[in-house]
Amino acid sequence: AESFQETILSRRTVHEFDDTPVDDGVIKRAIECAIAAPNRLLTEPWRFIQLGPKTISKVEELQKASKNVGDANEGAFVKFTNIPGWLVVTTKVSPGNALQEQEDMKSVCCAVQNLMLSLWSEGIGSKWTFGPVQRTDKFAEICGVDTKKEKVAGVIWYGFASGGLKNVDVKCRKLGVDDVLKYLP
């Protein structure tokens, strides 16, 4: 129990990665953990799309073309080709059933947390991102997402942290347990 709790408490977002490739077995184990997440009515609303260099180049071109559109400059400090691993995460759409879409998104969030914890337990850092480019229909198209059936829930960037996981910024929380837990008689 202690090592599991330590994994949860020590995991944090990684912003800078080195170029060491991550073995596909690590990703498959992480996805196996992800799809073990709870999901109401066993809808299994998630899908994971691993992007290769050619697709990442297309995304980078989309980002460059979008620089003057709305808030597309947000997050523009990231050079996409410096991110060693990309997993696009999708969730099902349920037109006319907002409650089911909400339940499915909650399940996808649980799945992403499981995935990121699994990666961390194997020494791999990650960052869940959902910038303006990733919210576009063109991004979905590049990634093969059928927007009539699913929508992008975000992208998990992953890889070995520059300098190792021990050098990642310390997790800072504003609230402690006593701040968020209320007891009722």
Tab-separated table of C-alpha atoms in Angstrom:
chain	number	residue	atom	x	y	z
A	1	ALA	CA	0.000	0.000	0.000
A	2	GLU	CA	2.807	2.414	0.854
A	3	SER	CA	4.534	2.126	-2.517
A	4	PHE	CA	1.205	2.614	-4.320
A	5	GLN	CA	0.455	5.715	-2.274
A	6	GLU	CA	4.016	6.962	-2.790
A	7	THR	CA	3.561	6.600	-6.573
A	8	ILE	CA	0.397	8.696	-6.398
A	9	LEU	CA	1.895	11.344	-4.130
A	10	SER	CA	5.179	11.623	-6.027
A	11	ARG	CA	3.768	11.806	-9.578
A	12	ARG	CA	3.893	15.229	-11.125
A	13	THR	CA	3.729	16.845	-14.508
A	14	VAL	CA	6.897	16.770	-16.588
A	15	HIS	CA	7.516	19.727	-18.897
A	16	GLU	CA	10.930	18.876	-20.338
A	17	PHE	CA	11.894	15.535	-21.833
A	18	ASP	CA	15.108	14.077	-23.172
A	19	ASP	CA	15.158	12.210	-26.480
A	20	THR	CA	15.467	8.667	-25.076
A	21	PRO	CA	12.827	6.501	-26.781
A	22	VAL	CA	10.189	4.858	-24.595
A	23	ASP	CA	9.687	1.145	-25.197
A	24	ASP	CA	6.276	0.268	-26.674
A	25	GLY	CA	5.847	-2.349	-23.928
A	26	VAL	CA	5.755	0.461	-21.350
A	27	ILE	CA	2.980	2.190	-23.316
A	28	LYS	CA	0.971	-1.013	-23.698
A	29	ARG	CA	1.231	-1.707	-19.942
A	30	ALA	CA	0.134	1.864	-19.224
A	31	ILE	CA	-2.871	1.524	-21.536
A	32	GLU	CA	-3.720	-1.799	-19.891
A	33	CYS	CA	-3.836	0.081	-16.579
A	34	ALA	CA	-5.820	2.910	-18.180
A	35	ILE	CA	-8.583	0.662	-19.467
A	36	ALA	CA	-8.950	-0.897	-16.014
A	37	ALA	CA	-10.520	2.419	-14.907
A	38	PRO	CA	-14.104	2.441	-13.688
A	39	ASN	CA	-16.678	3.273	-16.317
A	40	ARG	CA	-20.422	3.441	-15.824
A	41	LEU	CA	-22.363	0.793	-17.714
A	42	LEU	CA	-19.063	-0.528	-19.119
A	43	THR	CA	-19.195	2.009	-21.937
A	44	GLU	CA	-15.388	1.895	-22.280
A	45	PRO	CA	-15.511	5.391	-23.777
A	46	TRP	CA	-11.766	5.841	-24.340
A	47	ARG	CA	-9.451	5.395	-27.230
A	48	PHE	CA	-5.724	6.046	-27.414
A	49	ILE	CA	-3.934	7.077	-30.609
A	50	GLN	CA	-0.134	6.946	-30.582
A	51	LEU	CA	1.288	9.562	-32.952
A	52	GLY	CA	4.419	8.924	-34.990
A	53	PRO	CA	6.887	11.468	-36.413
A	54	LYS	CA	4.978	12.105	-39.665
A	55	THR	CA	1.739	12.863	-37.819
A	56	ILE	CA	3.534	15.024	-35.234
A	57	SER	CA	5.031	17.032	-38.126
A	58	LYS	CA	1.514	17.628	-39.467
A	59	VAL	CA	0.414	18.798	-36.013
A	60	GLU	CA	3.403	21.127	-35.829
A	61	GLU	CA	2.464	22.593	-39.230
A	62	LEU	CA	-1.094	23.094	-37.964
A	63	GLN	CA	0.282	24.859	-34.887
A	64	LYS	CA	2.453	27.153	-37.042
A	65	ALA	CA	-0.507	27.963	-39.312
A	66	SER	CA	-2.710	28.697	-36.294
A	67	LYS	CA	-0.409	31.218	-34.593
A	68	ASN	CA	-2.605	34.181	-35.419
A	69	VAL	CA	-5.941	32.505	-34.752
A	70	GLY	CA	-7.577	33.307	-31.396
A	71	ASP	CA	-5.597	31.943	-28.474
A	72	ALA	CA	-3.519	29.564	-30.622
A	73	ASN	CA	-0.335	31.203	-29.330
A	74	GLU	CA	-1.146	29.817	-25.888
A	75	GLY	CA	1.416	27.105	-25.252
A	76	ALA	CA	3.348	28.053	-28.386
A	77	PHE	CA	6.602	27.886	-26.391
A	78	VAL	CA	6.529	24.104	-26.833
A	79	LYS	CA	8.384	22.743	-29.840
A	80	PHE	CA	6.205	19.758	-30.618
A	81	THR	CA	9.040	17.788	-32.177
A	82	ASN	CA	10.895	17.899	-28.821
A	83	ILE	CA	8.181	15.789	-27.197
A	84	PRO	CA	9.247	12.140	-27.587
A	85	GLY	CA	5.850	10.483	-27.154
A	86	TRP	CA	2.304	11.511	-27.993
A	87	LEU	CA	-0.919	9.725	-27.064
A	88	VAL	CA	-4.134	11.364	-28.172
A	89	VAL	CA	-6.976	10.402	-25.838
A	90	THR	CA	-10.558	10.463	-27.034
A	91	THR	CA	-13.938	10.026	-25.402
A	92	LYS	CA	-17.202	8.923	-26.973
A	93	VAL	CA	-19.847	11.466	-27.907
A	94	SER	CA	-23.481	10.760	-27.127
A	95	PRO	CA	-25.609	13.324	-28.971
A	96	GLY	CA	-28.697	14.171	-26.978
A	97	ASN	CA	-27.370	12.474	-23.837
A	98	ALA	CA	-25.339	15.018	-21.897
A	99	LEU	CA	-25.374	12.864	-18.755
A	100	GLN	CA	-23.753	9.925	-20.580
A	101	GLU	CA	-21.112	12.209	-22.095
A	102	GLN	CA	-20.346	13.562	-18.629
A	103	GLU	CA	-20.091	10.039	-17.189
A	104	ASP	CA	-17.860	8.968	-20.060
A	105	MET	CA	-15.561	11.968	-19.612
A	106	LYS	CA	-15.248	11.164	-15.896
A	107	SER	CA	-14.232	7.627	-16.866
A	108	VAL	CA	-11.674	8.933	-19.359
A	109	CYS	CA	-10.203	11.146	-16.623
A	110	CYS	CA	-9.818	8.073	-14.395
A	111	ALA	CA	-8.209	6.195	-17.291
A	112	VAL	CA	-5.737	9.024	-17.949
A	113	GLN	CA	-4.780	9.135	-14.269
A	114	ASN	CA	-4.175	5.371	-14.298
A	115	LEU	CA	-2.091	5.716	-17.463
A	116	MET	CA	0.036	8.522	-16.045
A	117	LEU	CA	0.587	6.677	-12.762
A	118	SER	CA	1.632	3.556	-14.648
A	119	LEU	CA	4.099	5.561	-16.722
A	120	TRP	CA	5.493	7.225	-13.600
A	121	SER	CA	5.928	3.848	-11.876
A	122	GLU	CA	8.201	2.845	-14.786
A	123	GLY	CA	10.248	6.049	-14.669
A	124	ILE	CA	8.416	7.842	-17.480
A	125	GLY	CA	7.181	11.405	-17.080
A	126	SER	CA	4.016	12.748	-18.682
A	127	LYS	CA	1.896	15.820	-19.209
A	128	TRP	CA	-1.815	15.906	-20.034
A	129	THR	CA	-2.338	18.848	-22.363
A	130	PHE	CA	-5.274	20.256	-24.286
A	131	GLY	CA	-4.153	23.428	-26.011
A	132	PRO	CA	-6.028	25.455	-28.604
A	133	VAL	CA	-4.611	23.537	-31.588
A	134	GLN	CA	-5.661	20.237	-30.012
A	135	ARG	CA	-9.225	21.517	-29.732
A	136	THR	CA	-9.595	22.055	-33.481
A	137	ASP	CA	-11.404	19.870	-35.994
A	138	LYS	CA	-8.244	19.873	-38.114
A	139	PHE	CA	-6.260	18.320	-35.252
A	140	ALA	CA	-8.946	15.646	-34.892
A	141	GLU	CA	-8.783	15.006	-38.630
A	142	ILE	CA	-4.968	14.688	-38.594
A	143	CYS	CA	-5.269	12.165	-35.753
A	144	GLY	CA	-7.991	10.097	-37.433
A	145	VAL	CA	-10.694	11.036	-34.930
A	146	ASP	CA	-14.233	10.590	-36.260
A	147	THR	CA	-15.889	13.570	-34.571
A	148	LYS	CA	-19.338	12.072	-35.115
A	149	LYS	CA	-18.393	9.251	-32.720
A	150	GLU	CA	-15.710	10.701	-30.435
A	151	LYS	CA	-13.910	13.866	-29.426
A	152	VAL	CA	-10.398	14.630	-28.304
A	153	ALA	CA	-10.125	14.681	-24.507
A	154	GLY	CA	-6.483	15.702	-24.577
A	155	VAL	CA	-2.992	14.619	-25.440
A	156	ILE	CA	-0.578	12.848	-23.136
A	157	TRP	CA	2.993	13.872	-23.845
A	158	TYR	CA	5.385	11.339	-22.357
A	159	GLY	CA	9.062	10.497	-22.171
A	160	PHE	CA	12.040	10.386	-19.891
A	161	ALA	CA	12.291	13.613	-17.905
A	162	SER	CA	15.344	15.744	-18.643
A	163	GLY	CA	17.620	15.094	-15.688
A	164	GLY	CA	15.421	12.260	-14.376
A	165	LEU	CA	12.190	12.183	-12.367
A	166	LYS	CA	13.973	13.228	-9.167
A	167	ASN	CA	14.726	16.619	-10.768
A	168	VAL	CA	11.126	17.410	-11.742
A	169	ASP	CA	9.655	20.426	-9.950
A	170	VAL	CA	8.270	19.609	-6.532
A	171	LYS	CA	4.504	19.230	-6.454
A	172	CYS	CA	2.908	22.315	-4.941
A	173	ARG	CA	-0.580	22.137	-3.555
A	174	LYS	CA	-2.461	25.043	-2.031
A	175	LEU	CA	-4.959	22.895	-0.173
A	176	GLY	CA	-4.428	20.047	2.267
A	177	VAL	CA	-6.768	17.277	3.393
A	178	ASP	CA	-8.329	19.423	6.120
A	179	ASP	CA	-9.085	22.128	3.525
A	180	VAL	CA	-11.029	19.814	1.229
A	181	LEU	CA	-12.628	17.305	3.598
A	182	LYS	CA	-15.823	18.243	5.398
A	183	TYR	CA	-17.354	16.079	8.096
A	184	LEU	CA	-21.129	15.961	8.552
A	185	PRO	CA	-22.840	14.402	11.570
